[in-house]
Amino acid sequence: MPELKWWQKAVFYQIYPRSFADASGDGIGDLEGIRRQLDYLQDLGIEAIWLCPHYPSPLVDWGYDVADYTDVAPEYGTLADFQRLLDEAHRRNIRVILDLVLNHTSDQHPWFQESRSSRDNPKRDWYIWRDGKDSGPPNNWYSVFGGSAWEYDPRTGQYYYHFFFKEQPDLNWRNPEVKRAMFDVVRFWLDRGVDGFRLDAVGTIFEDPMLPDQRAPIRYPEWLKAWHSASDEAERERLWRIRQEMFRYQEDLPEVHDLMQELRALVDTYGDIVLVGETEDLAYYGHGNDELHLVFNFPLMKAPRLTPAVVRANQQERLGGMPSGAWPCNTMGNHDFSRVLSRYGDGQHDMEIARIAAALMLTLRGTPFLYYGEEIGMRDLILTDLAQFKDPLGRWWYQVERELFGTPHEEAVIRGARFGRDKCRTPMQWSPAPNAGFCPPGVQPWLPVHPNYMEGVNVADQLEDAWSLLSFYRRLIHLRQRTPALVAGDYLPLAEDSEEALVFLRALPPNGPACLVAMNMSDRPIRVVTGLRKWGRCMFSTHRPERREEDLRELRLAPFEITIMELKENS
Ligand code: GLC
């Protein structure tokens, strides 16, 4: 294997701590619960964990509203529990990265409490305070979570800025004291041994200090409605341009790149630390070695349909657009987005489609990030009772549907549930036992468990079944680990005009080992001409016998077949 960093080789596993495993028996996941599942993760082949926020928080945004950056939420455990988890993960060769929320704090954070207390408080300028205009907010910017981006605070008669919920005031990163305090937070965790950070909402850290009005032609709720019902690519592109106009003064300002360089310089003093940004913007790679190590390939995750043409275009754009030295990063889902089977499942070939999504993530060039539960095929749970909604975004959208669009109550609840993010944050399904083994029987989990845990969508049942989705993930992750070409090889597309098959090589230059990856993404048997004058030996397949050797010039693939061949040297 060529010299690669650990974060280029590892498969990452994203854990939403509230929903992973409840050791204390209160219906809420915790650090000890995670610790007890490290064997499971190790056996799956996971070598790094991304832990969603574990900090004390009033939980308006379920942890993304941080009230103390250097502690652990009491319901998740203590700093000692954290250290134990970290040490035991390290002992198993599993790294741990934390979620770092730089853009905003909770309104309950002592910094904001001070800031809001008076206009001349020393921390006033740690947040973004402005006078109103014409008896309204300072400008017409939106919060991405609905309504104005400005909240009036009667105590001091000014507005503060919040890109997300009003309980998440934005920090003023133009103030050097803010940077100092946050860099201290970074050091605090690095000193404890964490291996990196996922940078939350990294594009939103700076906004235009002149506060110019945006000039989008429609209002945000209407935009959202149109976006969610847009059916064709042209319409989506048109709407995307409108969104960019709407938020142009609030996102991806050039200043953020200077900050990323400083942060990179800081973490580099600690060795092989990784920074992964919650952004798809390739500009955050900087020159390939001076900003973020990884940015997510969200365009692949957000593709409305997975077709060979979509994937090929995606790879061309991403790999072609990256600076040299930069490393890609693929994911198919996270805690903000619908689960794979709920998006791509067609009701007939769901398992086949889930396998295709997994194979894409694990065989395309780049570090894979696996969202908890995808490995067993968990699905969205659409809550039908408004009282069960935990994510305020779902409640907000319910209100918008009722008030702005006149949608009847029942339909508005469903739409709110689909819009909100509770659907993809339900408890991990460990077994067919009550509460899916997430928490003890008789205890109410913080969000309902998806009832399909009784129908085989759980770890225990799938571990016993060699043909389960979990076994598929496990086999493929292990194959990846022992196949340098699959980790480090270049991506070279083949059969580029095939509408059904995605075929590509992963090859180590020059003339090093290579693999051919072939996926039939259709429900028909096909024949695909690769033009490759080589013989291959089957390493992994949903349909072919392993170790069989064959001429690769032309392949016959069964419906949804996934096959990986090792190219034979000198053939
Ligand atoms: C990111 C997180 C999301 C959160 C938001 C505000 O987008 O992924 O869950 O609500 O930032 O912190």
Coordinates of C-alpha atoms and ligand atoms in Angstrom, one line a residue:
M1 CA 0.0 0.0 0.0
P2 CA 1.4 3.4 -0.8
E3 CA 2.1 5.7 2.1
L4 CA -1.4 6.9 3.1
K5 CA -2.6 8.6 6.3
W6 CA -5.0 6.7 8.6
W7 CA -7.9 8.9 7.6
Q8 CA -7.4 8.0 3.9
K9 CA -7.6 4.3 4.7
A10 CA -10.2 4.1 7.4
V11 CA -14.0 3.5 7.0
F12 CA -15.6 6.1 9.3
Y13 CA -18.8 5.4 11.1
Q14 CA -21.1 8.3 12.2
I15 CA -22.7 7.9 15.6
Y16 CA -25.6 10.0 16.8
P17 CA -25.0 9.4 20.5
R18 CA -28.6 9.9 21.6
S19 CA -29.7 7.1 19.3
F20 CA -26.9 4.5 19.3
A21 CA -27.0 2.5 22.5
D22 CA -28.4 3.2 25.9
A23 CA -26.4 1.7 28.7
S24 CA -27.9 3.6 31.6
G25 CA -31.4 2.5 30.8
D26 CA -33.1 6.0 30.5
G27 CA -34.1 5.7 26.9
I28 CA -31.3 7.9 25.8
G29 CA -28.1 6.7 24.1
D30 CA -24.8 7.4 26.0
L31 CA -21.0 7.1 25.8
E32 CA -21.0 3.9 27.8
G33 CA -23.5 2.4 25.3
I34 CA -21.1 3.2 22.5
R35 CA -18.1 1.8 24.4
R36 CA -20.0 -1.5 24.8
Q37 CA -20.5 -1.7 21.0
L38 CA -16.9 -1.1 20.0
D39 CA -16.5 -4.9 19.4
Y40 CA -19.3 -4.7 16.9
L41 CA -17.7 -1.8 15.1
Q42 CA -14.3 -3.4 15.1
D43 CA -15.8 -6.6 13.7
L44 CA -17.5 -4.6 10.9
G45 CA -14.1 -3.2 10.0
I46 CA -14.7 0.3 11.2
E47 CA -11.5 2.2 11.9
A48 CA -12.8 5.7 12.9
I49 CA -15.9 7.1 14.6
W50 CA -17.4 10.5 14.0
L51 CA -19.3 11.4 17.2
C52 CA -22.1 13.9 16.7
P53 CA -22.2 16.5 19.5
H54 CA -21.8 15.1 22.9
Y55 CA -21.5 18.4 24.7
P56 CA -24.0 19.8 27.3
S57 CA -26.8 21.4 25.4
P58 CA -30.4 22.6 26.0
L59 CA -31.2 20.4 23.0
V60 CA -33.1 22.8 20.8
D61 CA -31.1 21.5 17.9
W62 CA -30.3 18.2 19.7
G63 CA -26.8 19.0 20.6
Y64 CA -25.8 21.4 17.8
D65 CA -26.7 24.2 20.2
V66 CA -23.6 23.8 22.5
A67 CA -23.7 25.3 26.0
D68 CA -20.3 24.1 27.1
Y69 CA -17.6 23.0 24.6
T70 CA -15.3 21.4 27.1
D71 CA -17.6 18.9 28.8
V72 CA -20.0 16.0 28.2
A73 CA -23.8 16.2 28.4
P74 CA -24.8 14.6 31.7
E75 CA -27.2 12.2 30.0
Y76 CA -24.3 10.9 27.9
G77 CA -21.8 10.5 30.8
T78 CA -18.8 12.3 32.1
L79 CA -15.4 13.4 30.9
A80 CA -14.1 10.3 32.4
D81 CA -16.5 8.2 30.4
F82 CA -15.4 10.0 27.3
Q83 CA -11.8 9.3 28.1
R84 CA -12.5 5.6 28.6
L85 CA -14.4 5.4 25.3
L86 CA -11.5 7.2 23.5
D87 CA -8.9 5.0 25.1
E88 CA -10.8 1.8 24.4
A89 CA -11.5 2.8 20.8
H90 CA -7.8 3.5 20.3
R91 CA -6.9 0.2 21.8
R92 CA -8.9 -1.4 19.0
N93 CA -7.3 0.8 16.4
I94 CA -10.4 2.9 16.0
R95 CA -9.9 6.7 15.9
V96 CA -12.5 9.2 17.2
I97 CA -13.3 12.5 15.7
L98 CA -15.7 15.1 17.3
D99 CA -18.3 17.4 15.9
L100 CA -17.0 20.9 16.2
V101 CA -19.7 23.6 16.0
L102 CA -17.8 26.8 15.2
N103 CA -20.5 29.0 13.7
H104 CA -22.8 29.4 16.7
T105 CA -23.3 28.5 20.4
S106 CA -26.5 27.9 22.3
D107 CA -28.2 31.0 23.6
Q108 CA -27.7 29.3 27.0
H109 CA -23.9 29.4 26.6
P110 CA -22.4 31.7 29.3
W111 CA -20.7 33.6 26.5
F112 CA -24.0 34.6 25.0
Q113 CA -25.6 35.1 28.4
E114 CA -22.9 37.7 29.1
S115 CA -23.1 39.1 25.6
R116 CA -26.8 39.8 25.8
S117 CA -26.7 41.2 29.3
S118 CA -25.7 44.8 28.3
R119 CA -24.4 46.7 25.3
D120 CA -21.1 47.4 27.0
N121 CA -20.4 43.9 28.3
P122 CA -16.9 42.7 27.3
K123 CA -18.4 39.8 25.4
R124 CA -21.0 42.0 23.5
D125 CA -19.0 41.8 20.4
W126 CA -18.5 38.0 20.6
Y127 CA -21.9 37.8 18.8
I128 CA -23.4 39.8 15.9
W129 CA -25.5 42.6 17.3
R130 CA -27.1 45.3 15.2
D131 CA -29.7 48.0 15.4
G132 CA -33.0 47.4 13.6
K133 CA -34.0 49.3 10.5
D134 CA -37.4 51.0 9.8
S135 CA -38.8 49.3 12.9
G136 CA -37.8 45.9 11.6
P137 CA -34.7 43.7 11.5
P138 CA -31.4 45.1 10.1
N139 CA -31.9 43.4 6.7
N140 CA -34.0 40.8 4.8
W141 CA -31.7 37.8 5.4
Y142 CA -33.3 34.5 6.3
S143 CA -32.4 31.9 8.8
V144 CA -31.9 28.6 7.0
F145 CA -34.2 27.1 9.6
G146 CA -37.0 29.5 8.8
G147 CA -38.0 33.2 9.4
S148 CA -35.7 36.1 9.7
A149 CA -32.0 35.6 10.6
W150 CA -32.4 38.4 13.2
E151 CA -33.9 38.1 16.6
Y152 CA -34.8 41.2 18.6
D153 CA -33.6 41.2 22.2
P154 CA -35.7 43.7 24.2
R155 CA -33.2 43.8 27.1
T156 CA -30.7 45.9 25.1
G157 CA -32.9 46.9 22.2
Q158 CA -30.8 45.3 19.4
Y159 CA -31.1 42.3 17.1
Y160 CA -28.7 39.4 17.1
Y161 CA -27.9 37.3 14.0
H162 CA -28.6 33.5 13.8
F163 CA -28.1 31.5 10.7
F164 CA -29.9 28.5 12.3
F165 CA -32.5 28.5 15.1
K166 CA -32.9 31.7 17.2
E167 CA -31.5 29.7 20.1
Q168 CA -28.2 29.3 18.1
P169 CA -26.8 32.8 17.9
D170 CA -23.8 33.2 15.5
L171 CA -20.4 33.9 17.0
N172 CA -18.6 37.0 15.6
W173 CA -15.5 35.4 14.1
R174 CA -14.1 38.8 13.2
N175 CA -13.4 39.3 16.9
P176 CA -10.0 37.7 17.7
E177 CA -11.1 36.7 21.2
V178 CA -13.7 34.4 19.7
K179 CA -11.0 32.7 17.6
R180 CA -8.8 32.4 20.6
A181 CA -11.5 30.8 22.8
M182 CA -12.5 28.4 20.1
F183 CA -8.9 27.4 19.3
D184 CA -8.6 26.7 23.0
V185 CA -11.5 24.3 22.7
V186 CA -9.7 22.6 19.8
R187 CA -6.6 22.2 22.0
F188 CA -8.6 20.9 24.9
W189 CA -9.9 17.9 22.9
L190 CA -6.6 17.3 21.0
D191 CA -4.8 17.3 24.4
R192 CA -7.2 14.5 25.4
G193 CA -6.2 12.5 22.4
V194 CA -9.0 12.9 19.9
D195 CA -8.1 12.4 16.3
G196 CA -9.8 15.2 14.5
F197 CA -13.0 17.1 13.9
R198 CA -16.0 17.2 11.7
L199 CA -16.6 21.0 11.2
D200 CA -20.2 21.8 11.4
A201 CA -21.8 24.2 9.0
V202 CA -18.4 25.5 8.1
G203 CA -19.6 27.7 5.2
T204 CA -21.7 29.8 7.5
I205 CA -19.0 31.1 9.8
F206 CA -18.7 34.5 8.2
E207 CA -21.3 36.9 6.8
D208 CA -21.0 40.2 5.0
P209 CA -20.5 42.9 7.6
M210 CA -22.2 45.5 5.3
L211 CA -25.4 43.5 5.6
P212 CA -26.7 44.2 2.0
D213 CA -30.2 42.9 1.3
Q214 CA -30.4 39.8 -0.7
R215 CA -32.5 40.0 -3.9
A216 CA -34.0 36.5 -4.4
P217 CA -37.3 36.7 -6.3
I218 CA -39.2 34.5 -3.9
R219 CA -39.6 33.9 -0.2
Y220 CA -37.7 31.1 1.5
P221 CA -40.7 28.9 2.4
E222 CA -41.9 29.1 -1.2
W223 CA -38.4 28.3 -2.3
L224 CA -38.3 25.2 -0.1
K225 CA -41.7 24.0 -1.2
A226 CA -40.6 24.3 -4.9
W227 CA -37.3 22.6 -4.1
H228 CA -38.9 19.6 -2.5
S229 CA -41.3 19.1 -5.4
A230 CA -38.9 19.9 -8.2
S231 CA -38.8 16.9 -10.5
D232 CA -36.3 17.6 -13.2
E233 CA -32.7 18.6 -13.2
A234 CA -33.2 21.9 -15.0
E235 CA -35.7 23.1 -12.5
R236 CA -33.4 22.1 -9.6
E237 CA -30.6 24.1 -11.1
R238 CA -32.8 27.1 -11.6
L239 CA -33.9 26.9 -8.0
W240 CA -30.4 26.3 -6.8
R241 CA -29.3 29.6 -8.4
I242 CA -32.1 31.4 -6.5
R243 CA -31.0 29.9 -3.3
Q244 CA -27.5 31.0 -3.9
E245 CA -28.7 34.6 -4.4
M246 CA -30.8 34.3 -1.2
F247 CA -27.9 33.3 1.0
R248 CA -25.0 34.9 -0.9
Y249 CA -24.0 37.3 1.9
Q250 CA -24.3 34.6 4.5
E251 CA -22.4 31.6 3.2
D252 CA -18.9 30.8 1.9
L253 CA -17.3 34.2 2.3
P254 CA -13.7 34.3 1.3
E255 CA -12.6 35.0 4.9
V256 CA -13.4 31.5 5.9
H257 CA -10.5 30.1 4.0
D258 CA -8.0 32.1 6.0
L259 CA -9.6 30.8 9.2
M260 CA -9.4 27.2 7.9
Q261 CA -5.7 27.7 7.1
E262 CA -5.1 28.8 10.7
L263 CA -7.0 25.9 12.1
R264 CA -5.1 23.5 9.9
A265 CA -1.8 25.0 11.0
L266 CA -3.0 24.5 14.6
V267 CA -4.1 20.9 14.3
D268 CA -1.0 20.0 12.2
T269 CA 1.1 20.7 15.3
Y270 CA -0.6 17.6 16.9
G271 CA 0.4 15.2 14.1
D272 CA -2.0 13.2 12.0
I273 CA -5.2 15.0 12.9
V274 CA -8.1 15.1 10.4
L275 CA -10.5 18.0 9.6
V276 CA -13.6 17.1 7.6
G277 CA -15.9 19.9 6.6
E278 CA -19.7 19.8 6.4
T279 CA -19.5 21.2 2.9
E280 CA -19.3 19.9 -0.6
D281 CA -17.4 23.0 -1.8
L282 CA -14.0 21.8 -3.2
A283 CA -12.5 25.2 -2.4
Y284 CA -12.2 24.1 1.2
Y285 CA -9.4 21.8 0.2
G286 CA -7.3 25.0 -0.3
H287 CA -4.2 24.1 -2.2
G288 CA -4.6 20.4 -1.3
N289 CA -2.6 20.6 1.9
D290 CA -3.4 23.8 3.7
E291 CA -7.1 23.8 4.6
L292 CA -9.4 20.8 5.2
H293 CA -8.3 17.2 4.7
L294 CA -11.8 16.1 3.5
V295 CA -15.0 17.6 2.3
F296 CA -18.0 15.5 1.7
N297 CA -19.2 14.4 -1.8
F298 CA -22.7 15.6 -1.0
P299 CA -23.7 15.8 -4.7
L300 CA -23.6 12.0 -4.8
M301 CA -25.5 11.6 -1.6
K302 CA -28.2 14.1 -2.9
A303 CA -28.6 12.6 -6.3
P304 CA -32.3 12.0 -6.8
R305 CA -31.5 8.8 -8.6
L306 CA -28.5 6.6 -8.7
T307 CA -27.6 5.8 -12.3
P308 CA -24.3 5.0 -13.9
A309 CA -24.4 8.3 -15.8
V310 CA -25.1 10.2 -12.6
V311 CA -22.2 8.5 -10.8
R312 CA -19.8 9.0 -13.7
A313 CA -20.6 12.7 -14.1
N314 CA -20.2 13.1 -10.3
Q315 CA -16.8 11.4 -10.3
Q316 CA -15.6 13.5 -13.2
E317 CA -16.7 16.7 -11.6
R318 CA -15.4 15.9 -8.1
L319 CA -12.1 14.2 -9.0
G320 CA -11.5 16.6 -11.8
G321 CA -12.1 19.6 -9.6
M322 CA -9.9 18.7 -6.7
P323 CA -6.5 20.3 -6.2
S324 CA -3.7 17.8 -6.4
G325 CA -2.9 16.2 -3.1
A326 CA -6.6 16.4 -2.0
W327 CA -8.4 13.3 -1.0
P328 CA -12.1 12.6 -1.7
C329 CA -14.8 11.6 0.8
N330 CA -18.0 9.7 0.0
T331 CA -21.1 9.3 2.1
M332 CA -24.6 8.2 1.3
G333 CA -26.4 9.6 4.3
N334 CA -26.2 11.4 7.7
H335 CA -28.3 12.7 10.5
D336 CA -29.8 15.5 8.4
F337 CA -30.9 13.5 5.4
S338 CA -33.4 10.7 4.5
R339 CA -32.0 7.2 4.8
V340 CA -30.8 5.4 1.7
L341 CA -33.6 2.9 1.5
S342 CA -36.3 5.5 2.0
R343 CA -34.8 7.6 -0.9
Y344 CA -33.8 5.0 -3.4
G345 CA -35.8 1.9 -2.5
D346 CA -38.4 1.0 -5.2
G347 CA -40.3 -1.6 -3.0
Q348 CA -39.2 -4.4 -5.2
H349 CA -35.4 -4.4 -5.2
D350 CA -34.7 -2.6 -2.0
M351 CA -31.9 -4.9 -0.8
E352 CA -30.2 -4.8 -4.2
I353 CA -30.4 -1.0 -4.2
A354 CA -29.0 -0.8 -0.7
R355 CA -26.1 -3.0 -1.8
I356 CA -25.4 -0.7 -4.8
A357 CA -25.3 2.4 -2.5
A358 CA -23.0 0.6 -0.1
A359 CA -20.7 -0.6 -3.0
L360 CA -20.5 2.9 -4.4
M361 CA -19.5 4.4 -1.1
L362 CA -16.9 1.6 -0.5
T363 CA -15.4 1.3 -3.9
L364 CA -15.2 4.8 -5.3
R365 CA -12.0 6.7 -4.6
G366 CA -12.2 8.4 -1.3
T367 CA -12.8 7.9 2.4
P368 CA -16.2 6.4 3.2
F369 CA -18.4 7.7 5.9
L370 CA -21.1 5.3 7.0
Y371 CA -24.1 6.6 8.9
Y372 CA -25.2 4.3 11.8
G373 CA -27.9 1.8 10.8
E374 CA -27.4 2.0 7.1
E375 CA -25.5 -1.2 7.4
I376 CA -28.6 -3.0 8.4
G377 CA -30.9 -1.1 6.0
M378 CA -32.7 1.1 8.5
R379 CA -35.4 3.3 7.0
D380 CA -36.9 6.6 7.8
L381 CA -39.7 6.6 10.4
I382 CA -42.3 9.1 9.5
L383 CA -44.0 10.2 12.8
T384 CA -47.8 10.7 12.4
D385 CA -48.3 12.4 15.8
L386 CA -47.1 16.0 16.0
A387 CA -46.6 15.6 19.8
Q388 CA -43.8 13.1 19.1
F389 CA -41.8 15.5 16.9
K390 CA -38.4 16.3 18.4
D391 CA -36.8 18.3 15.6
P392 CA -38.2 21.9 15.6
L393 CA -37.6 21.9 11.9
G394 CA -40.4 19.4 11.4
R395 CA -42.7 21.5 13.6
W396 CA -41.8 24.6 11.7
W397 CA -42.6 23.0 8.4
Y398 CA -45.9 21.7 9.7
Q399 CA -46.8 25.4 10.6
V400 CA -45.7 26.6 7.2
E401 CA -47.9 23.9 5.5
R402 CA -50.9 24.9 7.6
E403 CA -50.6 28.6 7.5
L404 CA -48.9 29.4 4.2
F405 CA -50.2 26.6 2.0
G406 CA -53.5 25.8 3.7
T407 CA -52.6 22.1 3.9
P408 CA -55.0 20.0 6.0
H409 CA -53.7 19.0 9.5
E410 CA -53.1 15.3 8.8
E411 CA -51.2 15.9 5.5
A412 CA -49.3 18.8 7.1
V413 CA -48.1 16.4 9.9
I414 CA -46.8 13.9 7.3
R415 CA -45.1 16.7 5.4
G416 CA -43.6 18.1 8.6
A417 CA -42.3 14.7 9.5
R418 CA -40.7 14.2 6.1
F419 CA -39.2 17.7 6.2
G420 CA -37.8 17.3 9.8
R421 CA -34.9 15.1 10.7
D422 CA -36.4 12.9 13.4
K423 CA -37.1 10.4 10.6
C424 CA -33.4 9.4 10.2
R425 CA -32.4 9.7 13.9
T426 CA -34.4 6.8 15.4
P427 CA -32.7 4.4 17.8
M428 CA -30.2 1.8 16.4
Q429 CA -31.8 -1.6 15.9
W430 CA -29.7 -4.1 17.7
S431 CA -31.9 -7.1 18.0
P432 CA -35.5 -8.4 17.8
A433 CA -35.9 -7.8 21.5
P434 CA -38.3 -5.1 22.8
N435 CA -37.1 -1.6 21.9
A436 CA -34.8 -3.3 19.4
G437 CA -32.4 -3.8 22.2
F438 CA -31.5 -0.1 22.2
C439 CA -32.8 0.4 25.7
P440 CA -34.3 -1.9 28.3
P441 CA -37.9 -3.3 27.8
G442 CA -40.5 -1.0 29.3
V443 CA -38.4 2.1 29.0
Q444 CA -39.5 4.7 26.5
P445 CA -36.8 5.6 24.0
W446 CA -36.3 9.3 23.3
L447 CA -37.6 8.7 19.7
P448 CA -39.7 5.8 18.8
V449 CA -38.0 2.7 17.4
H450 CA -38.8 1.8 13.8
P451 CA -41.1 -1.2 14.1
N452 CA -39.3 -3.0 11.2
Y453 CA -36.7 -4.1 13.8
M454 CA -39.0 -7.1 14.3
E455 CA -38.8 -8.0 10.6
G456 CA -35.1 -8.6 10.4
V457 CA -33.9 -5.0 10.3
N458 CA -31.6 -5.5 13.3
V459 CA -28.0 -6.4 14.0
A460 CA -28.5 -9.7 15.8
D461 CA -30.6 -11.3 13.0
Q462 CA -28.3 -10.0 10.3
L463 CA -25.1 -11.2 11.9
E464 CA -26.4 -14.7 11.6
D465 CA -27.4 -14.4 8.0
A466 CA -24.5 -14.7 5.5
W467 CA -26.8 -13.0 2.8
S468 CA -27.9 -10.1 5.0
L469 CA -27.0 -6.5 4.1
L470 CA -24.9 -6.3 7.2
S471 CA -22.8 -9.3 6.0
F472 CA -22.5 -7.6 2.7
Y473 CA -21.1 -4.5 4.3
R474 CA -18.8 -6.5 6.5
R475 CA -17.4 -8.5 3.6
L476 CA -16.9 -5.5 1.4
I477 CA -15.3 -3.4 4.1
H478 CA -12.9 -6.2 4.9
L479 CA -12.1 -6.7 1.2
R480 CA -11.3 -3.0 1.0
Q481 CA -9.0 -3.1 3.9
R482 CA -6.8 -5.8 2.4
T483 CA -6.9 -4.5 -1.2
P484 CA -4.6 -1.5 -1.7
A485 CA -6.0 -0.7 -5.1
L486 CA -9.5 -0.3 -3.7
V487 CA -8.2 2.2 -1.1
A488 CA -5.5 4.1 -3.0
G489 CA -6.0 3.3 -6.6
D490 CA -6.9 5.9 -9.3
Y491 CA -10.4 5.8 -10.6
L492 CA -10.6 5.1 -14.4
P493 CA -14.1 4.8 -15.9
L494 CA -14.8 2.1 -18.5
A495 CA -17.8 1.4 -20.7
E496 CA -18.8 5.0 -20.4
D497 CA -21.8 4.8 -22.6
S498 CA -23.5 2.0 -20.7
E499 CA -26.8 3.1 -19.3
E500 CA -27.2 0.2 -17.0
A501 CA -23.7 -0.6 -15.8
L502 CA -21.1 1.3 -13.9
V503 CA -17.7 -0.1 -14.6
F504 CA -14.4 1.3 -13.5
L505 CA -10.9 0.4 -12.6
R506 CA -9.1 1.2 -9.4
A507 CA -5.5 1.1 -10.3
L508 CA -2.2 1.9 -8.5
P509 CA 0.1 3.7 -10.8
P510 CA 2.4 3.0 -12.5
N511 CA 1.4 -0.6 -13.5
G512 CA 0.6 -1.5 -10.0
P513 CA -2.2 -3.8 -8.8
A514 CA -5.6 -3.0 -10.2
C515 CA -9.2 -4.0 -9.7
L516 CA -12.2 -3.8 -11.9
V517 CA -15.5 -2.9 -10.2
A518 CA -18.7 -3.6 -12.1
M519 CA -22.2 -2.8 -11.0
N520 CA -25.3 -3.5 -12.9
M521 CA -27.6 -0.8 -11.6
S522 CA -30.6 -2.1 -13.5
D523 CA -33.1 -4.9 -13.0
R524 CA -32.2 -6.6 -16.3
P525 CA -29.4 -9.0 -17.2
I526 CA -26.9 -7.1 -19.3
R527 CA -23.8 -7.5 -21.3
V528 CA -21.2 -4.8 -21.2
V529 CA -18.2 -4.3 -23.3
T530 CA -15.3 -3.0 -21.3
G531 CA -12.7 -3.0 -24.1
L532 CA -10.2 -4.2 -21.5
R533 CA -7.8 -6.8 -22.9
K534 CA -7.1 -8.4 -19.5
W535 CA -8.0 -11.4 -17.5
G536 CA -9.4 -11.0 -14.0
R537 CA -9.9 -13.1 -11.0
C538 CA -13.1 -12.6 -9.0
M539 CA -12.5 -11.2 -5.5
F540 CA -16.0 -10.4 -4.5
S541 CA -19.4 -10.8 -6.1
T542 CA -23.1 -10.9 -5.4
H543 CA -23.5 -13.5 -8.2
R544 CA -20.2 -15.0 -9.4
P545 CA -18.1 -17.7 -7.8
E546 CA -15.1 -16.2 -6.1
R547 CA -11.6 -16.9 -7.6
R548 CA -13.1 -17.7 -11.0
E549 CA -11.0 -16.3 -13.8
E550 CA -12.3 -14.8 -17.0
D551 CA -11.7 -12.5 -19.9
L552 CA -12.7 -9.0 -19.0
R553 CA -13.3 -7.7 -22.5
E554 CA -17.0 -8.3 -22.1
L555 CA -19.0 -9.0 -19.0
R556 CA -22.4 -10.5 -18.5
L557 CA -24.0 -9.1 -15.4
A558 CA -27.1 -10.3 -13.6
P559 CA -29.7 -7.7 -12.4
F560 CA -28.1 -5.6 -9.7
E561 CA -24.9 -7.7 -9.8
I562 CA -21.9 -6.2 -8.1
T563 CA -18.6 -7.8 -8.9
I564 CA -15.0 -6.9 -8.2
M565 CA -12.2 -8.5 -10.2
E566 CA -8.5 -8.4 -9.5
L567 CA -6.7 -7.8 -12.8
K568 CA -4.2 -10.6 -13.5
E569 CA -0.7 -9.3 -14.2
N570 CA 0.8 -9.9 -17.6
S571 CA -2.5 -10.9 -19.0
Ligands
GLC1 C1 -25.4 21.2 10.6 C2 -25.8 19.9 11.3 C3 -27.3 20.0 11.6 C4 -27.5 21.2 12.5 C5 -26.9 22.5 11.8 C6 -26.8 23.6 12.8 O1 -26.0 21.3 9.4 O2 -25.5 18.8 10.6 O3 -27.8 18.9 12.2 O4 -28.8 21.4 12.7 O5 -25.6 22.3 11.4 O6 -25.7 23.4 13.8

